[in-house]
């Protein structure tokens, strides 16, 4: 019976050569999956129990960072546990092409910051439906933000049901579509600036940065798709991820980039096109039913990282659900994609 061993890979591009350890798996003697985390470059050699093995060369697989995949001979003490890795040109390939994050609620637990920014905006412009000052309390906003995606659609939905408001921008309630759009645009622009003021003290939710770094090191593409306005999301990401991580994203889409907002799947369909990725090999991290519906509608696998305001939602269709991403490894998420039913 085969026993486990270590696959040693050295890198020739680092100033000091180092050895990185991994495991090789295969049900029949071919490489199923080799997982090496770290920014390693072209592999020089490897050894199994002190014995050199053969290098297959050609192509890049799950190793990422320029590491060439290695073919492990059946002989030698290697744990050939059955795996779901796919072979292409003699190399291992992850079943995950792209990891896609929503922003609000996933990268930042931001719901209450948005609510406070809206209320500051309504107060600043003296927005009233009838004689009542518009104010969204926590209970109402939890329902609203889980029903309607995007800031402008939220206000349109609210005003359509409560009457278009008077304000310091319009002494009488706007009646034409053009006037209503002008009001919504002005309120959203001011709200976005107030949100930026509030977000400066924010921090990313647990596990987000670690997963992003792990995916980057493994050559898996990264994207962020948010229903919020682009200026708001850019500010959020550059502050929470850092400029370098933000600029390394393979795709970034905001609500301004698509005609229809979540739960419409447009934003994820566009992301797949821009990433050059098959939807069935993309994994989306969302926090709400709206985002889940958008991801599933695009033919993608979706996991939930819920917040206090979304924890009671019915996440039927999600492949996994977590209170946050702290302690969740990329390998675990790859297994989720492997186990997800095929989208026909």
C-alpha atoms as a printed R data frame, in Angstrom:
    type eleno elety resid chain resno       x      y       z
1   ATOM     1    CA   UNK     A     1   0.000  0.000   0.000
2   ATOM     2    CA   UNK     A     2   1.354  3.392  -0.932
3   ATOM     3    CA   UNK     A     3   2.321  5.701   1.883
4   ATOM     4    CA   UNK     A     4   2.524  9.487   1.954
5   ATOM     5    CA   UNK     A     5   5.644 11.398   1.115
6   ATOM     6    CA   UNK     A     6   6.710 14.908   0.261
7   ATOM     7    CA   UNK     A     7   7.266 16.495  -3.107
8   ATOM     8    CA   UNK     A     8  10.112 18.982  -2.880
9   ATOM     9    CA   UNK     A     9  10.299 21.828  -5.375
10  ATOM    10    CA   UNK     A    10  12.986 24.474  -5.458
11  ATOM    11    CA   UNK     A    11  12.811 27.882  -7.069
12  ATOM    12    CA   UNK     A    12  15.657 29.439  -9.008
13  ATOM    13    CA   UNK     A    13  14.253 32.981  -9.103
14  ATOM    14    CA   UNK     A    14  14.455 33.863  -5.441
15  ATOM    15    CA   UNK     A    15  17.589 35.461  -4.089
16  ATOM    16    CA   UNK     A    16  17.911 32.575  -1.679
17  ATOM    17    CA   UNK     A    17  16.859 29.186  -3.031
18  ATOM    18    CA   UNK     A    18  14.147 27.636  -0.922
19  ATOM    19    CA   UNK     A    19  12.300 24.353  -0.781
20  ATOM    20    CA   UNK     A    20   8.512 24.250  -0.806
21  ATOM    21    CA   UNK     A    21   6.596 21.178   0.263
22  ATOM    22    CA   UNK     A    22   3.437 19.798  -1.269
23  ATOM    23    CA   UNK     A    23   1.528 16.579  -1.815
24  ATOM    24    CA   UNK     A    24   0.924 14.681  -5.025
25  ATOM    25    CA   UNK     A    25  -2.287 12.750  -5.573
26  ATOM    26    CA   UNK     A    26  -3.374 10.321  -8.235
27  ATOM    27    CA   UNK     A    27  -5.719  7.353  -8.409
28  ATOM    28    CA   UNK     A    28  -3.828  5.668 -11.251
29  ATOM    29    CA   UNK     A    29  -0.294  6.967 -11.210
30  ATOM    30    CA   UNK     A    30  -0.870 10.217 -13.107
31  ATOM    31    CA   UNK     A    31  -0.849 13.513 -11.292
32  ATOM    32    CA   UNK     A    32  -4.290 14.446  -9.991
33  ATOM    33    CA   UNK     A    33  -3.484 17.658  -8.160
34  ATOM    34    CA   UNK     A    34  -0.385 19.263  -6.748
35  ATOM    35    CA   UNK     A    35  -1.017 22.238  -4.513
36  ATOM    36    CA   UNK     A    36   1.861 24.601  -3.870
37  ATOM    37    CA   UNK     A    37   1.124 27.892  -2.175
38  ATOM    38    CA   UNK     A    38   3.698 30.604  -2.592
39  ATOM    39    CA   UNK     A    39   5.182 32.665  -5.361
40  ATOM    40    CA   UNK     A    40   7.503 30.019  -6.796
41  ATOM    41    CA   UNK     A    41   8.968 30.129 -10.275
42  ATOM    42    CA   UNK     A    42  10.204 27.430 -12.689
43  ATOM    43    CA   UNK     A    43  10.839 24.184 -10.854
44  ATOM    44    CA   UNK     A    44  14.429 22.960 -11.087
45  ATOM    45    CA   UNK     A    45  14.086 19.535  -9.592
46  ATOM    46    CA   UNK     A    46  12.104 17.426  -7.188
47  ATOM    47    CA   UNK     A    47  12.766 14.352  -5.104
48  ATOM    48    CA   UNK     A    48  10.677 11.629  -3.578
49  ATOM    49    CA   UNK     A    49  12.213  9.926  -0.562
50  ATOM    50    CA   UNK     A    50  15.632 11.080  -1.699
51  ATOM    51    CA   UNK     A    51  15.133  9.765  -5.234
52  ATOM    52    CA   UNK     A    52  14.884 12.143  -8.236
53  ATOM    53    CA   UNK     A    53  11.684 11.856 -10.266
54  ATOM    54    CA   UNK     A    54  10.971 12.792 -13.864
55  ATOM    55    CA   UNK     A    55   9.959 16.288 -14.914
56  ATOM    56    CA   UNK     A    56   7.124 16.483 -17.424
57  ATOM    57    CA   UNK     A    57   7.552 20.121 -18.469
58  ATOM    58    CA   UNK     A    58   5.065 22.127 -20.515
59  ATOM    59    CA   UNK     A    59   2.199 24.247 -19.315
60  ATOM    60    CA   UNK     A    60   1.163 25.751 -16.056
61  ATOM    61    CA   UNK     A    61  -1.257 24.145 -13.708
62  ATOM    62    CA   UNK     A    62  -2.521 24.765 -10.218
63  ATOM    63    CA   UNK     A    63   1.048 25.451  -9.089
64  ATOM    64    CA   UNK     A    64   0.710 29.039 -10.340
65  ATOM    65    CA   UNK     A    65   3.343 31.735 -10.269
66  ATOM    66    CA   UNK     A    66   5.176 30.148 -13.201
67  ATOM    67    CA   UNK     A    67   5.771 26.733 -11.626
68  ATOM    68    CA   UNK     A    68   5.804 23.949 -14.204
69  ATOM    69    CA   UNK     A    69   3.798 20.908 -13.165
70  ATOM    70    CA   UNK     A    70   5.682 17.694 -12.400
71  ATOM    71    CA   UNK     A    71   4.779 14.132 -13.314
72  ATOM    72    CA   UNK     A    72   5.308 11.788 -10.393
73  ATOM    73    CA   UNK     A    73   6.261  8.161 -11.183
74  ATOM    74    CA   UNK     A    74   4.178  5.437  -9.588
75  ATOM    75    CA   UNK     A    75   7.254  3.969  -7.921
76  ATOM    76    CA   UNK     A    76   8.266  5.545  -4.660
77  ATOM    77    CA   UNK     A    77   6.376  6.165  -1.467
78  ATOM    78    CA   UNK     A    78   3.669  8.554  -2.637
79  ATOM    79    CA   UNK     A    79   0.123  8.837  -1.377
80  ATOM    80    CA   UNK     A    80  -1.967  8.200  -4.480
81  ATOM    81    CA   UNK     A    81  -5.273  9.260  -2.958
82  ATOM    82    CA   UNK     A    82  -8.022  9.748  -5.533
83  ATOM    83    CA   UNK     A    83  -8.406 13.389  -6.463
84  ATOM    84    CA   UNK     A    84 -10.527 15.447  -8.851
85  ATOM    85    CA   UNK     A    85  -7.694 17.337 -10.517
86  ATOM    86    CA   UNK     A    86  -7.851 17.483 -14.288
87  ATOM    87    CA   UNK     A    87  -4.956 16.828 -16.605
88  ATOM    88    CA   UNK     A    88  -4.192 19.000 -19.601
89  ATOM    89    CA   UNK     A    89  -1.042 18.525 -21.602
90  ATOM    90    CA   UNK     A    90   0.431 16.401 -18.822
91  ATOM    91    CA   UNK     A    91  -0.109 19.029 -16.162
92  ATOM    92    CA   UNK     A    92  -2.433 19.454 -13.224
93  ATOM    93    CA   UNK     A    93  -5.241 21.987 -13.517
94  ATOM    94    CA   UNK     A    94  -7.478 23.308 -10.763
95  ATOM    95    CA   UNK     A    95 -11.209 22.962 -11.281
96  ATOM    96    CA   UNK     A    96 -11.446 26.649 -10.386
97  ATOM    97    CA   UNK     A    97 -10.639 29.306 -12.997
98  ATOM    98    CA   UNK     A    98 -11.779 32.384 -11.094
99  ATOM    99    CA   UNK     A    99 -12.731 33.458  -7.580
100 ATOM   100    CA   UNK     A   100 -15.233 36.332  -7.601
101 ATOM   101    CA   UNK     A   101 -16.168 38.418  -4.563
102 ATOM   102    CA   UNK     A   102 -19.111 40.686  -3.959
103 ATOM   103    CA   UNK     A   103 -18.010 43.805  -2.080
104 ATOM   104    CA   UNK     A   104 -20.611 45.061   0.396
105 ATOM   105    CA   UNK     A   105 -21.260 42.410   3.020
106 ATOM   106    CA   UNK     A   106 -18.491 40.094   1.777
107 ATOM   107    CA   UNK     A   107 -15.295 42.164   1.773
108 ATOM   108    CA   UNK     A   108 -16.724 44.756   4.144
109 ATOM   109    CA   UNK     A   109 -19.647 44.371   6.535
110 ATOM   110    CA   UNK     A   110 -21.001 47.623   5.261
111 ATOM   111    CA   UNK     A   111 -24.792 47.540   5.533
112 ATOM   112    CA   UNK     A   112 -25.054 49.868   8.504
113 ATOM   113    CA   UNK     A   113 -22.513 52.269   6.993
114 ATOM   114    CA   UNK     A   114 -24.693 52.540   3.881
115 ATOM   115    CA   UNK     A   115 -27.822 53.054   5.960
116 ATOM   116    CA   UNK     A   116 -26.210 55.828   7.971
117 ATOM   117    CA   UNK     A   117 -24.937 57.494   4.794
118 ATOM   118    CA   UNK     A   118 -28.442 57.441   3.260
119 ATOM   119    CA   UNK     A   119 -29.983 58.974   6.373
120 ATOM   120    CA   UNK     A   120 -27.337 61.706   6.484
121 ATOM   121    CA   UNK     A   121 -28.172 62.426   2.838
122 ATOM   122    CA   UNK     A   122 -31.931 62.577   3.435
123 ATOM   123    CA   UNK     A   123 -31.332 64.911   6.375
124 ATOM   124    CA   UNK     A   124 -28.922 67.139   4.448
125 ATOM   125    CA   UNK     A   125 -31.350 67.633   1.545
126 ATOM   126    CA   UNK     A   126 -34.451 67.682   3.777
127 ATOM   127    CA   UNK     A   127 -36.007 64.799   1.870
128 ATOM   128    CA   UNK     A   128 -39.664 64.349   2.874
129 ATOM   129    CA   UNK     A   129 -42.406 62.056   1.660
130 ATOM   130    CA   UNK     A   130 -45.450 64.148   2.501
131 ATOM   131    CA   UNK     A   131 -44.684 65.802   5.825
132 ATOM   132    CA   UNK     A   132 -42.489 62.980   7.082
133 ATOM   133    CA   UNK     A   133 -38.686 63.169   6.991
134 ATOM   134    CA   UNK     A   134 -37.314 60.105   5.221
135 ATOM   135    CA   UNK     A   135 -35.347 57.923   7.629
136 ATOM   136    CA   UNK     A   136 -34.471 54.258   7.187
137 ATOM   137    CA   UNK     A   137 -34.153 52.386  10.486
138 ATOM   138    CA   UNK     A   138 -32.113 49.212  10.864
139 ATOM   139    CA   UNK     A   139 -35.042 46.809  10.627
140 ATOM   140    CA   UNK     A   140 -36.400 48.413   7.452
141 ATOM   141    CA   UNK     A   141 -32.988 48.682   5.790
142 ATOM   142    CA   UNK     A   142 -32.221 45.013   6.431
143 ATOM   143    CA   UNK     A   143 -35.344 44.142   4.440
144 ATOM   144    CA   UNK     A   144 -34.695 46.774   1.765
145 ATOM   145    CA   UNK     A   145 -31.082 45.878   1.069
146 ATOM   146    CA   UNK     A   146 -31.998 42.205   0.840
147 ATOM   147    CA   UNK     A   147 -34.816 42.975  -1.598
148 ATOM   148    CA   UNK     A   148 -33.383 45.584  -3.955
149 ATOM   149    CA   UNK     A   149 -29.789 45.648  -5.230
150 ATOM   150    CA   UNK     A   150 -27.992 48.940  -5.881
151 ATOM   151    CA   UNK     A   151 -28.417 52.375  -4.271
152 ATOM   152    CA   UNK     A   152 -30.382 54.163  -6.966
153 ATOM   153    CA   UNK     A   153 -32.859 51.280  -7.416
154 ATOM   154    CA   UNK     A   154 -33.402 51.275  -3.637
155 ATOM   155    CA   UNK     A   155 -34.463 54.926  -3.619
156 ATOM   156    CA   UNK     A   156 -36.626 54.525  -6.742
157 ATOM   157    CA   UNK     A   157 -38.350 51.539  -5.163
158 ATOM   158    CA   UNK     A   158 -38.972 53.446  -1.927
159 ATOM   159    CA   UNK     A   159 -40.215 56.649  -3.542
160 ATOM   160    CA   UNK     A   160 -42.468 54.754  -5.955
161 ATOM   161    CA   UNK     A   161 -44.255 53.242  -2.949
162 ATOM   162    CA   UNK     A   162 -44.189 56.207  -0.569
163 ATOM   163    CA   UNK     A   163 -44.540 59.082  -3.025
164 ATOM   164    CA   UNK     A   164 -41.801 61.078  -4.670
165 ATOM   165    CA   UNK     A   165 -40.404 63.515  -2.085
166 ATOM   166    CA   UNK     A   166 -39.936 67.216  -1.745
167 ATOM   167    CA   UNK     A   167 -36.423 68.365  -0.912
168 ATOM   168    CA   UNK     A   168 -34.049 71.294  -1.010
169 ATOM   169    CA   UNK     A   169 -33.304 70.164  -4.580
170 ATOM   170    CA   UNK     A   170 -36.977 70.198  -5.689
171 ATOM   171    CA   UNK     A   171 -39.526 72.305  -3.806
172 ATOM   172    CA   UNK     A   172 -42.276 70.195  -5.342
173 ATOM   173    CA   UNK     A   173 -42.086 66.474  -5.889
174 ATOM   174    CA   UNK     A   174 -40.500 65.663  -9.264
175 ATOM   175    CA   UNK     A   175 -43.021 64.317 -11.760
176 ATOM   176    CA   UNK     A   176 -41.112 63.706 -14.969
177 ATOM   177    CA   UNK     A   177 -38.678 60.841 -15.436
178 ATOM   178    CA   UNK     A   178 -35.910 63.362 -16.114
179 ATOM   179    CA   UNK     A   179 -36.540 65.249 -12.850
180 ATOM   180    CA   UNK     A   180 -36.770 62.028 -10.873
181 ATOM   181    CA   UNK     A   181 -33.473 60.837 -12.339
182 ATOM   182    CA   UNK     A   182 -31.839 64.174 -11.491
183 ATOM   183    CA   UNK     A   183 -32.979 63.861  -7.872
184 ATOM   184    CA   UNK     A   184 -31.836 60.255  -7.549
185 ATOM   185    CA   UNK     A   185 -28.436 61.039  -9.107
186 ATOM   186    CA   UNK     A   186 -27.851 64.004  -6.788
187 ATOM   187    CA   UNK     A   187 -28.839 62.068  -3.671
188 ATOM   188    CA   UNK     A   188 -26.703 59.081  -4.641
189 ATOM   189    CA   UNK     A   189 -23.645 61.230  -5.386
190 ATOM   190    CA   UNK     A   190 -23.844 62.943  -1.983
191 ATOM   191    CA   UNK     A   191 -24.534 59.648  -0.210
192 ATOM   192    CA   UNK     A   192 -21.459 58.096  -1.857
193 ATOM   193    CA   UNK     A   193 -19.236 60.856  -0.487
194 ATOM   194    CA   UNK     A   194 -20.652 60.430   3.022
195 ATOM   195    CA   UNK     A   195 -20.139 56.684   2.754
196 ATOM   196    CA   UNK     A   196 -16.491 57.296   1.908
197 ATOM   197    CA   UNK     A   197 -16.144 59.386   5.053
198 ATOM   198    CA   UNK     A   198 -17.582 56.538   7.119
199 ATOM   199    CA   UNK     A   199 -15.605 53.764   5.487
200 ATOM   200    CA   UNK     A   200 -12.136 55.126   6.239
201 ATOM   201    CA   UNK     A   201 -12.168 53.407   9.616
202 ATOM   202    CA   UNK     A   202 -13.434 50.097   8.198
203 ATOM   203    CA   UNK     A   203 -11.558 46.802   7.934
204 ATOM   204    CA   UNK     A   204 -12.017 43.785   5.646
205 ATOM   205    CA   UNK     A   205 -13.989 40.832   6.975
206 ATOM   206    CA   UNK     A   206 -11.980 37.837   8.273
207 ATOM   207    CA   UNK     A   207 -10.340 35.589   5.698
208 ATOM   208    CA   UNK     A   208 -10.830 37.796   2.632
209 ATOM   209    CA   UNK     A   209  -7.244 38.947   2.176
210 ATOM   210    CA   UNK     A   210  -5.866 35.486   2.899
211 ATOM   211    CA   UNK     A   211  -8.071 33.863   0.246
212 ATOM   212    CA   UNK     A   212  -7.187 36.523  -2.310
213 ATOM   213    CA   UNK     A   213  -3.473 36.061  -1.712
214 ATOM   214    CA   UNK     A   214  -3.783 32.279  -1.865
215 ATOM   215    CA   UNK     A   215  -5.717 32.422  -5.131
216 ATOM   216    CA   UNK     A   216  -3.178 34.808  -6.638
217 ATOM   217    CA   UNK     A   217  -0.287 32.534  -5.683
218 ATOM   218    CA   UNK     A   218  -2.038 29.570  -7.308
219 ATOM   219    CA   UNK     A   219  -2.694 31.372 -10.587
220 ATOM   220    CA   UNK     A   220  -6.461 31.569 -10.091
221 ATOM   221    CA   UNK     A   221  -8.033 34.756 -11.440
222 ATOM   222    CA   UNK     A   222  -9.592 37.243  -9.032
223 ATOM   223    CA   UNK     A   223 -12.538 39.568  -9.538
224 ATOM   224    CA   UNK     A   224 -14.862 41.826  -7.576
225 ATOM   225    CA   UNK     A   225 -18.441 42.408  -8.785
226 ATOM   226    CA   UNK     A   226 -20.536 44.889  -6.820
227 ATOM   227    CA   UNK     A   227 -23.944 46.466  -7.411
228 ATOM   228    CA   UNK     A   228 -22.716 49.698  -5.802
229 ATOM   229    CA   UNK     A   229 -21.482 52.727  -7.748
230 ATOM   230    CA   UNK     A   230 -17.974 52.467  -9.160
231 ATOM   231    CA   UNK     A   231 -16.517 55.418  -7.247
232 ATOM   232    CA   UNK     A   232 -17.798 53.966  -3.982
233 ATOM   233    CA   UNK     A   233 -16.425 50.494  -4.663
234 ATOM   234    CA   UNK     A   234 -13.034 51.764  -5.860
235 ATOM   235    CA   UNK     A   235 -12.659 53.803  -2.694
236 ATOM   236    CA   UNK     A   236 -13.713 50.849  -0.555
237 ATOM   237    CA   UNK     A   237 -11.354 48.378  -2.220
238 ATOM   238    CA   UNK     A   238  -8.297 50.623  -2.313
239 ATOM   239    CA   UNK     A   239  -8.733 51.348   1.389
240 ATOM   240    CA   UNK     A   240  -9.516 47.804   2.505
241 ATOM   241    CA   UNK     A   241  -7.449 45.688   0.094
242 ATOM   242    CA   UNK     A   242  -4.637 48.147  -0.438
243 ATOM   243    CA   UNK     A   243  -3.676 49.693  -3.757
244 ATOM   244    CA   UNK     A   244  -1.478 46.762  -4.838
245 ATOM   245    CA   UNK     A   245  -4.119 44.077  -4.308
246 ATOM   246    CA   UNK     A   246  -6.768 46.218  -5.976
247 ATOM   247    CA   UNK     A   247  -4.633 46.831  -9.059
248 ATOM   248    CA   UNK     A   248  -3.884 43.097  -9.316
249 ATOM   249    CA   UNK     A   249  -7.559 42.190  -9.717
250 ATOM   250    CA   UNK     A   250  -8.155 40.516 -13.064
251 ATOM   251    CA   UNK     A   251 -11.624 42.028 -13.317
252 ATOM   252    CA   UNK     A   252 -13.553 44.685 -11.431
253 ATOM   253    CA   UNK     A   253 -17.177 45.536 -12.212
254 ATOM   254    CA   UNK     A   254 -19.572 47.910 -10.459
255 ATOM   255    CA   UNK     A   255 -23.247 48.660 -10.828
256 ATOM   256    CA   UNK     A   256 -22.443 51.357 -13.384
257 ATOM   257    CA   UNK     A   257 -20.984 48.747 -15.749
258 ATOM   258    CA   UNK     A   258 -24.192 46.794 -16.418
259 ATOM   259    CA   UNK     A   259 -27.721 47.793 -17.322
260 ATOM   260    CA   UNK     A   260 -29.469 45.481 -14.871
261 ATOM   261    CA   UNK     A   261 -28.561 45.080 -11.205
262 ATOM   262    CA   UNK     A   262 -28.503 41.949  -9.081
263 ATOM   263    CA   UNK     A   263 -30.436 39.616  -8.836
264 ATOM   264    CA   UNK     A   264 -30.098 39.883 -12.614
265 ATOM   265    CA   UNK     A   265 -27.033 37.777 -13.543
266 ATOM   266    CA   UNK     A   266 -25.634 40.315 -16.040
267 ATOM   267    CA   UNK     A   267 -22.703 41.445 -13.910
268 ATOM   268    CA   UNK     A   268 -21.429 37.884 -13.453
269 ATOM   269    CA   UNK     A   269 -21.932 36.987 -17.099
270 ATOM   270    CA   UNK     A   270 -19.881 40.029 -18.121
271 ATOM   271    CA   UNK     A   271 -17.209 39.104 -15.563
272 ATOM   272    CA   UNK     A   272 -16.877 35.599 -17.027
273 ATOM   273    CA   UNK     A   273 -16.418 37.082 -20.492
274 ATOM   274    CA   UNK     A   274 -13.789 39.548 -19.332
275 ATOM   275    CA   UNK     A   275 -11.953 36.853 -17.366
276 ATOM   276    CA   UNK     A   276 -12.106 34.408 -20.258
277 ATOM   277    CA   UNK     A   277 -13.439 31.855 -17.782
278 ATOM   278    CA   UNK     A   278 -16.115 29.202 -18.037
279 ATOM   279    CA   UNK     A   279 -19.005 30.094 -15.686
280 ATOM   280    CA   UNK     A   280 -19.022 26.520 -14.388
281 ATOM   281    CA   UNK     A   281 -15.415 26.977 -13.224
282 ATOM   282    CA   UNK     A   282 -16.088 30.263 -11.411
283 ATOM   283    CA   UNK     A   283 -16.849 30.501  -7.696
284 ATOM   284    CA   UNK     A   284 -18.743 33.524  -6.345
285 ATOM   285    CA   UNK     A   285 -18.720 34.623  -2.703
286 ATOM   286    CA   UNK     A   286 -21.928 36.474  -1.812
287 ATOM   287    CA   UNK     A   287 -23.673 37.482   1.388
288 ATOM   288    CA   UNK     A   288 -27.337 37.667   0.374
289 ATOM   289    CA   UNK     A   289 -30.076 35.913  -1.577
290 ATOM   290    CA   UNK     A   290 -29.973 38.682  -4.205
291 ATOM   291    CA   UNK     A   291 -26.321 37.984  -4.960
292 ATOM   292    CA   UNK     A   292 -26.864 34.225  -4.777
293 ATOM   293    CA   UNK     A   293 -29.615 34.443  -7.399
294 ATOM   294    CA   UNK     A   294 -27.366 36.516  -9.665
295 ATOM   295    CA   UNK     A   295 -24.483 34.045  -9.399
296 ATOM   296    CA   UNK     A   296 -26.665 30.991  -9.990
297 ATOM   297    CA   UNK     A   297 -28.380 32.751 -12.887
298 ATOM   298    CA   UNK     A   298 -24.965 33.164 -14.517
299 ATOM   299    CA   UNK     A   299 -24.289 29.436 -14.172
300 ATOM   300    CA   UNK     A   300 -21.697 29.832 -11.411
301 ATOM   301    CA   UNK     A   301 -21.166 28.049  -8.118
302 ATOM   302    CA   UNK     A   302 -21.847 30.282  -5.113
303 ATOM   303    CA   UNK     A   303 -20.930 30.154  -1.436
304 ATOM   304    CA   UNK     A   304 -22.329 32.479   1.200
305 ATOM   305    CA   UNK     A   305 -20.414 34.526   3.750
306 ATOM   306    CA   UNK     A   306 -23.423 35.884   5.618
307 ATOM   307    CA   UNK     A   307 -23.727 38.880   7.922
308 ATOM   308    CA   UNK     A   308 -25.940 39.565  10.926
309 ATOM   309    CA   UNK     A   309 -28.563 41.093   8.637
310 ATOM   310    CA   UNK     A   310 -28.600 38.224   6.123
311 ATOM   311    CA   UNK     A   311 -28.052 35.221   8.391
312 ATOM   312    CA   UNK     A   312 -31.735 34.238   8.462
313 ATOM   313    CA   UNK     A   313 -32.206 34.229   4.699
314 ATOM   314    CA   UNK     A   314 -32.923 31.036   2.809
315 ATOM   315    CA   UNK     A   315 -29.735 30.276   0.901
316 ATOM   316    CA   UNK     A   316 -31.139 27.344  -1.043
317 ATOM   317    CA   UNK     A   317 -28.867 26.733  -4.007
318 ATOM   318    CA   UNK     A   318 -25.689 27.865  -2.255
319 ATOM   319    CA   UNK     A   319 -22.957 25.214  -2.170
320 ATOM   320    CA   UNK     A   320 -21.751 26.260   1.295
321 ATOM   321    CA   UNK     A   321 -22.494 28.884   3.920
322 ATOM   322    CA   UNK     A   322 -20.102 30.501   6.405
323 ATOM   323    CA   UNK     A   323 -20.431 33.212   9.098
324 ATOM   324    CA   UNK     A   324 -17.240 34.642   7.579
325 ATOM   325    CA   UNK     A   325 -14.265 33.393   5.576
326 ATOM   326    CA   UNK     A   326 -11.857 33.197   8.490
327 ATOM   327    CA   UNK     A   327 -10.137 29.804   8.422
328 ATOM   328    CA   UNK     A   328 -11.664 28.851   5.046
329 ATOM   329    CA   UNK     A   329  -8.906 27.654   2.704
330 ATOM   330    CA   UNK     A   330  -8.899 27.888  -1.062
331 ATOM   331    CA   UNK     A   331  -8.488 24.124  -1.199
332 ATOM   332    CA   UNK     A   332 -11.800 23.790   0.640
333 ATOM   333    CA   UNK     A   333 -13.490 26.107  -1.869
334 ATOM   334    CA   UNK     A   334 -12.036 24.137  -4.799
335 ATOM   335    CA   UNK     A   335 -13.620 21.016  -3.319
336 ATOM   336    CA   UNK     A   336 -16.916 22.903  -3.202
337 ATOM   337    CA   UNK     A   337 -16.670 23.613  -6.929
338 ATOM   338    CA   UNK     A   338 -15.747 19.969  -7.616
339 ATOM   339    CA   UNK     A   339 -18.841 18.798  -5.714
340 ATOM   340    CA   UNK     A   340 -21.246 21.306  -7.280
341 ATOM   341    CA   UNK     A   341 -23.728 19.886  -9.831
342 ATOM   342    CA   UNK     A   342 -22.929 20.619 -13.456
343 ATOM   343    CA   UNK     A   343 -24.835 23.506 -15.050
344 ATOM   344    CA   UNK     A   344 -26.457 22.309 -18.283
